[in-house]
Coordinates of C-alpha atoms and ligand atoms in Angstrom, one line a residue:
X120 CA 81.0 158.3 161.5
X121 CA 77.7 156.9 160.2
X122 CA 75.7 155.6 163.2
X123 CA 73.9 152.2 163.1
X124 CA 70.6 154.0 162.6
X125 CA 71.9 156.3 159.9
X126 CA 73.4 153.3 158.0
X127 CA 70.2 151.3 158.2
X128 CA 68.0 154.3 157.2
X129 CA 70.5 155.1 154.3
X130 CA 70.2 151.5 153.1
X131 CA 66.4 151.4 153.3
X132 CA 66.4 154.7 151.2
X133 CA 68.5 153.2 148.5
X134 CA 67.5 149.6 148.4
X135 CA 64.1 149.5 150.1
X136 CA 64.7 146.7 152.6
X137 CA 66.5 145.8 155.8
X138 CA 70.3 145.2 155.9
X139 CA 72.7 143.4 158.3
X140 CA 75.8 145.4 159.3
X141 CA 79.5 144.7 159.2
X142 CA 82.5 146.8 160.4
X143 CA 86.2 146.5 159.4
X144 CA 88.8 148.8 161.1
X145 CA 91.7 150.9 159.7
X146 CA 95.1 150.5 161.5
X147 CA 98.1 152.2 162.9
X148 CA 101.5 150.5 162.9
X149 CA 103.6 150.9 166.1
X150 CA 106.8 149.7 164.4
X151 CA 107.9 147.5 161.5
X152 CA 107.5 149.5 158.3
X153 CA 107.9 147.9 154.9
X154 CA 109.0 144.7 156.6
X155 CA 105.8 142.9 155.7
X156 CA 106.7 142.2 152.1
X157 CA 110.2 141.1 153.2
X158 CA 108.7 138.2 155.2
X159 CA 109.6 140.2 158.4
X160 CA 107.9 141.5 161.6
X161 CA 105.3 144.2 162.2
X162 CA 103.4 145.5 165.2
X163 CA 100.1 147.1 164.1
X164 CA 96.8 147.7 166.0
X165 CA 93.3 148.1 164.7
X166 CA 91.7 151.6 165.1
X167 CA 88.3 153.0 166.1
X168 CA 88.2 154.5 162.5
X169 CA 86.4 151.9 160.4
X170 CA 84.5 151.1 157.3
X171 CA 80.8 150.2 157.9
X172 CA 78.8 148.1 155.4
X173 CA 75.1 147.6 155.3
X174 CA 74.4 144.5 153.3
X175 CA 71.4 142.4 152.0
X176 CA 71.4 139.4 149.6
X177 CA 70.0 139.6 146.1
X178 CA 68.3 136.8 144.2
X179 CA 70.5 137.3 141.1
X180 CA 74.3 137.5 140.5
X181 CA 74.7 141.3 140.6
X182 CA 76.8 143.0 143.2
X183 CA 75.6 146.6 143.7
X184 CA 77.5 149.0 145.9
X185 CA 76.8 152.5 147.0
X186 CA 79.6 154.6 148.5
X187 CA 78.3 157.2 151.0
X188 CA 81.5 159.2 150.6
X189 CA 81.5 159.4 146.8
X190 CA 77.7 159.5 146.6
X191 CA 77.4 157.0 143.7
X192 CA 76.1 153.5 143.1
X193 CA 78.0 151.0 140.9
X194 CA 77.2 147.5 139.7
X195 CA 79.2 144.4 139.0
X196 CA 78.1 141.2 137.4
X197 CA 79.6 138.2 139.2
X198 CA 79.4 136.3 136.0
X199 CA 81.5 138.8 134.0
X200 CA 84.2 136.5 132.4
X201 CA 86.9 139.2 132.1
X202 CA 86.5 141.9 134.8
X203 CA 88.7 144.9 134.3
X204 CA 89.8 147.5 136.9
X205 CA 88.3 151.0 136.5
X206 CA 91.1 152.8 138.4
X207 CA 88.7 154.2 141.0
X208 CA 87.2 153.3 144.4
X209 CA 85.3 150.3 142.9
X210 CA 88.5 148.4 142.2
X211 CA 88.8 147.8 146.0
X212 CA 85.3 146.4 146.0
X213 CA 85.1 144.4 142.8
X214 CA 88.7 143.3 143.1
X215 CA 87.8 141.5 146.3
X216 CA 84.8 139.8 144.6
X217 CA 87.2 138.6 141.8
X218 CA 89.8 137.3 144.3
X219 CA 87.2 135.4 146.3
X220 CA 85.6 133.9 143.2
X221 CA 89.1 133.0 141.9
X222 CA 89.7 131.1 145.2
X223 CA 86.6 129.0 144.4
X224 CA 84.1 130.8 146.7
X225 CA 80.6 130.4 145.4
X226 CA 79.5 134.1 145.8
X227 CA 75.9 135.4 145.6
X228 CA 74.6 138.8 144.5
X229 CA 74.3 141.5 147.1
X230 CA 73.3 145.1 147.7
X231 CA 75.8 147.0 149.8
X232 CA 76.1 150.5 151.3
X233 CA 79.6 151.5 152.5
X234 CA 80.5 154.4 154.7
X235 CA 83.9 155.0 156.2
X236 CA 85.4 157.1 159.0
X237 CA 89.0 156.1 158.0
X238 CA 90.5 159.3 156.5
X239 CA 91.6 158.6 152.9
X240 CA 95.3 159.1 152.0
X241 CA 96.3 159.4 155.6
X242 CA 98.2 156.1 155.8
X243 CA 95.6 154.5 158.1
X244 CA 94.5 151.9 155.6
X245 CA 91.2 153.1 154.4
X246 CA 91.6 150.8 151.4
X247 CA 92.2 147.6 153.4
X248 CA 89.2 148.5 155.7
X249 CA 87.0 148.7 152.6
X250 CA 88.3 145.5 151.0
X251 CA 87.9 143.5 154.2
X252 CA 84.4 144.9 154.9
X253 CA 83.4 143.8 151.4
X254 CA 85.1 140.4 151.6
X255 CA 83.4 139.6 154.9
X256 CA 80.0 140.9 153.6
X257 CA 80.2 138.7 150.5
X258 CA 81.2 135.6 152.4
X259 CA 78.3 136.2 154.9
X260 CA 75.8 136.7 152.1
X261 CA 76.9 133.5 150.5
X262 CA 76.6 131.6 153.8
X263 CA 80.3 130.6 153.6
X264 CA 82.6 130.0 156.5
X265 CA 85.1 132.8 157.2
X266 CA 88.7 132.2 157.9
X267 CA 90.2 135.6 158.7
X268 CA 93.7 134.7 157.7
X269 CA 92.5 133.5 154.3
X270 CA 90.3 136.6 154.0
X271 CA 93.3 138.9 154.6
X272 CA 95.3 137.0 152.0
X273 CA 92.6 137.3 149.4
X274 CA 92.1 141.0 150.1
X275 CA 95.8 141.5 149.7
X276 CA 95.7 139.6 146.4
X277 CA 92.9 141.9 145.2
X278 CA 95.0 144.9 145.9
X279 CA 98.1 143.3 144.3
X280 CA 96.4 142.0 141.2
X281 CA 93.3 144.1 140.6
X282 CA 94.3 147.5 142.0
X283 CA 98.0 147.0 141.0
X284 CA 99.5 148.0 144.3
X285 CA 102.2 145.5 145.5
X286 CA 101.3 145.9 149.2
X287 CA 102.3 143.4 151.8
X288 CA 99.8 141.6 154.2
X289 CA 99.9 144.1 157.1
X290 CA 96.8 146.2 156.5
X291 CA 94.4 143.5 155.5
X292 CA 95.7 141.2 158.2
X293 CA 95.2 143.6 161.1
X294 CA 91.8 144.7 159.8
X295 CA 90.8 141.1 159.9
X296 CA 92.5 140.0 163.2
X297 CA 92.9 143.1 165.4
X298 CA 92.5 142.5 169.1
X299 CA 90.9 144.8 171.6
X300 CA 93.5 146.7 173.8
X301 CA 96.4 145.0 172.1
X302 CA 98.9 145.5 169.3
X303 CA 99.7 142.3 167.4
X304 CA 103.4 141.4 166.7
X305 CA 103.0 139.5 163.5
X306 CA 105.5 137.3 161.7
X307 CA 104.7 138.0 158.1
X308 CA 106.2 134.7 157.0
X309 CA 104.3 132.3 159.2
X310 CA 101.5 134.7 159.9
X311 CA 101.8 133.8 163.6
X312 CA 100.6 136.6 165.8
X313 CA 101.5 137.5 169.3
X314 CA 99.1 139.9 171.1
X315 CA 101.0 142.6 173.1
X316 CA 98.9 144.5 175.6
X317 CA 99.2 148.3 175.6
X318 CA 100.6 149.3 179.0
X319 CA 97.9 151.3 180.7
X320 CA 100.5 153.9 181.6
X321 CA 100.8 154.8 178.0
X322 CA 98.6 155.8 175.1
X323 CA 99.1 155.5 171.3
X324 CA 98.6 158.9 169.8
X325 CA 98.1 159.4 166.0
X326 CA 98.8 162.7 164.4
X327 CA 97.9 163.5 160.8
X328 CA 100.5 165.6 158.9
X329 CA 97.7 166.5 156.5
X330 CA 100.0 165.9 153.5
X331 CA 100.0 163.1 151.0
X332 CA 102.6 163.1 148.2
X333 CA 101.3 161.5 145.1
X334 CA 104.5 159.6 144.4
X335 CA 103.4 157.1 147.1
X336 CA 102.4 154.0 145.2
X337 CA 105.1 154.3 142.5
X338 CA 107.8 154.8 145.1
X339 CA 106.3 152.0 147.2
X340 CA 106.8 149.5 144.3
X341 CA 110.3 150.8 143.7
X342 CA 111.2 150.1 147.4
X343 CA 109.9 146.6 147.0
X344 CA 112.0 146.1 143.8
X345 CA 115.2 147.3 145.7
X346 CA 114.6 144.7 148.4
X347 CA 114.2 142.0 145.8
X348 CA 117.4 143.1 144.1
X349 CA 119.3 142.9 147.4
X350 CA 118.1 139.3 147.9
X351 CA 119.1 138.4 144.4
X352 CA 122.6 139.8 144.9
X353 CA 123.1 138.4 148.4
X354 CA 121.7 134.9 147.8
X355 CA 124.9 133.6 146.0
X356 CA 127.0 134.3 149.1
X357 CA 124.5 133.9 151.9
X358 CA 123.0 130.6 150.8
X359 CA 119.4 129.8 151.0
X360 CA 117.9 133.2 151.7
X361 CA 114.4 133.8 150.4
X362 CA 113.8 137.3 151.6
X363 CA 115.6 140.1 153.6
X364 CA 114.0 138.5 156.7
X365 CA 116.8 135.8 156.3
X366 CA 119.6 138.4 156.4
X367 CA 121.2 139.6 159.6
X368 CA 122.7 143.1 160.0
X369 CA 126.1 141.4 160.3
X370 CA 125.5 139.4 157.1
X371 CA 124.5 142.5 155.3
X372 CA 127.6 144.5 156.5
X373 CA 130.0 141.7 155.5
X374 CA 128.6 141.8 151.9
X375 CA 127.9 145.5 151.5
X376 CA 130.3 145.6 148.5
X377 CA 127.9 143.5 146.5
X378 CA 125.2 146.2 146.6
X379 CA 124.9 149.7 145.3
X380 CA 124.8 152.4 148.0
X381 CA 121.0 152.9 147.6
X382 CA 120.2 149.1 147.6
X383 CA 122.4 148.7 150.6
X384 CA 120.6 151.4 152.6
X385 CA 117.2 150.0 151.6
X386 CA 118.3 146.6 152.9
X387 CA 119.8 148.1 156.0
X388 CA 116.5 149.7 156.9
X389 CA 114.7 146.3 156.6
X390 CA 117.2 144.1 158.5
X391 CA 117.6 146.6 161.4
X392 CA 113.8 147.3 161.5
X393 CA 113.1 143.6 161.9
X394 CA 115.3 143.5 164.9
X395 CA 113.7 146.6 166.3
X396 CA 110.2 145.1 166.1
X397 CA 111.1 141.9 167.9
X398 CA 112.8 144.0 170.7
X399 CA 110.0 146.6 170.8
X400 CA 107.4 143.8 171.3
X401 CA 109.4 142.4 174.3
X402 CA 109.9 145.9 175.7
X403 CA 106.2 146.8 175.5
X404 CA 105.2 143.4 177.0
X405 CA 107.6 143.9 179.8
X406 CA 106.5 147.5 180.5
X407 CA 109.7 149.0 179.4
X408 CA 108.1 152.0 177.6
X409 CA 111.3 154.0 177.4
X410 CA 113.0 151.2 175.4
X411 CA 110.0 150.7 173.2
X412 CA 109.9 154.5 172.5
X413 CA 113.7 154.6 171.8
X414 CA 113.2 151.9 169.2
X415 CA 110.4 153.9 167.6
X416 CA 112.6 156.9 167.3
X417 CA 115.4 154.8 165.7
X418 CA 112.8 153.4 163.3
X419 CA 111.9 156.9 162.2
X420 CA 115.5 157.8 161.6
X421 CA 116.0 154.6 159.5
X422 CA 112.9 155.3 157.4
X423 CA 114.0 158.9 156.9
X424 CA 117.7 158.3 156.1
X425 CA 118.0 154.8 154.7
X426 CA 114.6 153.9 153.2
X427 CA 113.8 157.6 152.3
X428 CA 110.1 157.3 152.7
X429 CA 109.5 160.3 155.0
X430 CA 109.0 163.9 153.9
X431 CA 109.6 167.3 155.3
X432 CA 106.2 167.8 157.0
X433 CA 106.3 164.4 158.7
X434 CA 109.9 164.9 159.9
X435 CA 108.7 168.2 161.5
X436 CA 105.8 166.5 163.2
X437 CA 108.1 163.7 164.5
X438 CA 110.7 166.2 165.7
X439 CA 108.1 168.2 167.6
X440 CA 106.6 165.1 169.2
X441 CA 110.0 163.5 170.2
X442 CA 111.0 166.7 172.2
X443 CA 107.8 167.0 174.3
X444 CA 107.6 165.9 177.9
X445 CA 106.0 162.5 178.5
X446 CA 106.8 161.2 175.0
X447 CA 108.5 157.8 174.9
X448 CA 108.9 157.7 171.1
X449 CA 107.5 159.0 167.8
X450 CA 107.7 157.9 164.2
X451 CA 106.0 158.0 160.8
X452 CA 103.5 155.1 160.4
X453 CA 102.3 153.4 157.2
X454 CA 103.6 153.4 153.6
X455 CA 105.2 156.9 153.7
X456 CA 105.5 160.2 151.8
X457 CA 103.0 161.9 154.2
X458 CA 100.2 160.6 156.2
X459 CA 100.3 160.1 160.0
X460 CA 102.8 159.7 162.8
X461 CA 102.4 157.4 165.8
X462 CA 103.6 158.4 169.3
X463 CA 103.8 156.5 172.5
X464 CA 102.8 159.0 175.2
X465 CA 102.5 158.9 179.0
X466 CA 98.8 158.6 179.7
X467 CA 98.8 161.8 181.9
X468 CA 100.6 163.8 179.3
X469 CA 98.3 163.1 176.4
X470 CA 96.1 166.3 176.5
X471 CA 99.1 168.6 176.8
X472 CA 100.9 166.6 174.0
X473 CA 98.0 167.0 171.6
X474 CA 97.6 170.8 172.2
X475 CA 101.4 171.4 172.0
X476 CA 101.8 169.3 168.8
X477 CA 98.9 171.0 167.1
X478 CA 100.2 174.5 167.9
X479 CA 103.8 173.9 167.1
X480 CA 103.0 172.0 163.8
X481 CA 100.8 174.9 162.7
X482 CA 103.4 177.4 163.5
X483 CA 106.0 175.5 161.6
X484 CA 104.0 174.5 158.5
X485 CA 100.7 176.4 158.5
X486 CA 98.9 173.0 158.6
X487 CA 96.3 172.0 161.2
X488 CA 97.1 168.4 162.3
X489 CA 94.2 166.2 163.4
X490 CA 95.4 164.3 166.5
X491 CA 93.7 161.5 168.4
X492 CA 94.6 158.9 171.1
X493 CA 93.4 155.5 170.1
X494 CA 92.3 152.3 171.9
X495 CA 93.0 149.2 169.8
X496 CA 89.9 147.4 168.5
X497 CA 88.8 144.0 167.4
X498 CA 89.1 143.1 163.7
X499 CA 86.3 142.7 161.2
X500 CA 82.9 141.4 162.3
X501 CA 79.2 142.1 162.6
X502 CA 78.4 145.6 163.8
X503 CA 76.3 145.3 167.0
X504 CA 73.0 147.3 167.1
Ligands
LIG661 C1 101.3 150.1 153.2 C2 101.1 148.6 152.7 C3 101.6 147.6 153.8 C4 102.9 148.0 154.4 C5 103.0 149.5 154.7 C6 104.4 149.8 155.1 O1 100.4 150.3 154.2 O2 99.8 148.4 152.4 O3 101.5 146.3 153.3 O4 104.0 147.6 153.5 O5 102.6 150.3 153.6 O6 104.8 149.2 156.3

């Protein structure tokens, strides 16, 4: 992680003046996977891993960004009438400028240095952290008011329309609105959020499978298409449904014959997952860690068997975790096809859990998992000195 001093010194080296600093976190999702783009429920928390941006205004209409990770500086003209994606990291940066400008925000030129501790490709939302840090920086430079719900929506729009990934609202929303020591149960239709405190008897532990299968974004968009197909086929019999959020498990079962086996299983994951999220939030709030964990385990089985977004390595990691003492529950987190798992672990058992998972996972796969216990953070904002 770049310290505040390193970031400032780095900025001075590149741009020759003093910056102000912004941070935007990555996330882990406790439960509610692929439900966001079905108008459903999710329960993410913002992580200590974050993107940090050092920023200063310019007098012209140029946006210049240096990535510490990539080691390159790129420029973008805010007056470019037809901005095109370049299919690299800059799409997340300039896509946000395009989305903000498209929403009528009068942006100004800026020099920015970004550095991130969110591991790329691990399913912890490095892209959303980058987008949100840029969006917040640009609005600050322009002296515009910042509405964090609107910012999340515009960053999602940038990813949907400029990057070409049809993601839901989860990653950008939690990066904007995360709350210290809490997960947020979010209704992705109304965008109402309910903070759920993390019971001090438990810790959220994230383990990286260290694999990322390249099919991720193509398969992601296919899952989304299956959900839309299910809604199209069910709407004539179920009445005014707009999304799978409006379908109950009983309604789906009764009309199973209208769907192909694959579409039915995709829909079953979503409608059962929505119920699990609502119940898990109540269980966590009531201190029923065993119930919350059991729902996380069920969520993993549903992602593995019905939604088919897990993979061998992640299943191994989850199996190892679920069998260890002091573990309430464990599941894959994020978009899928690799990345990280999230486990709810008894506070006193965390050290042994991390050692045992690391050893058993390496024995089974030859891979060294990075594992950490996290404490939920605030969403985007100024980075204090
Ligand atoms: C990715 C997307 C999110 C969400 C998750 C799956 O992280 O960006 O919108 O759909 O996958 O829950």
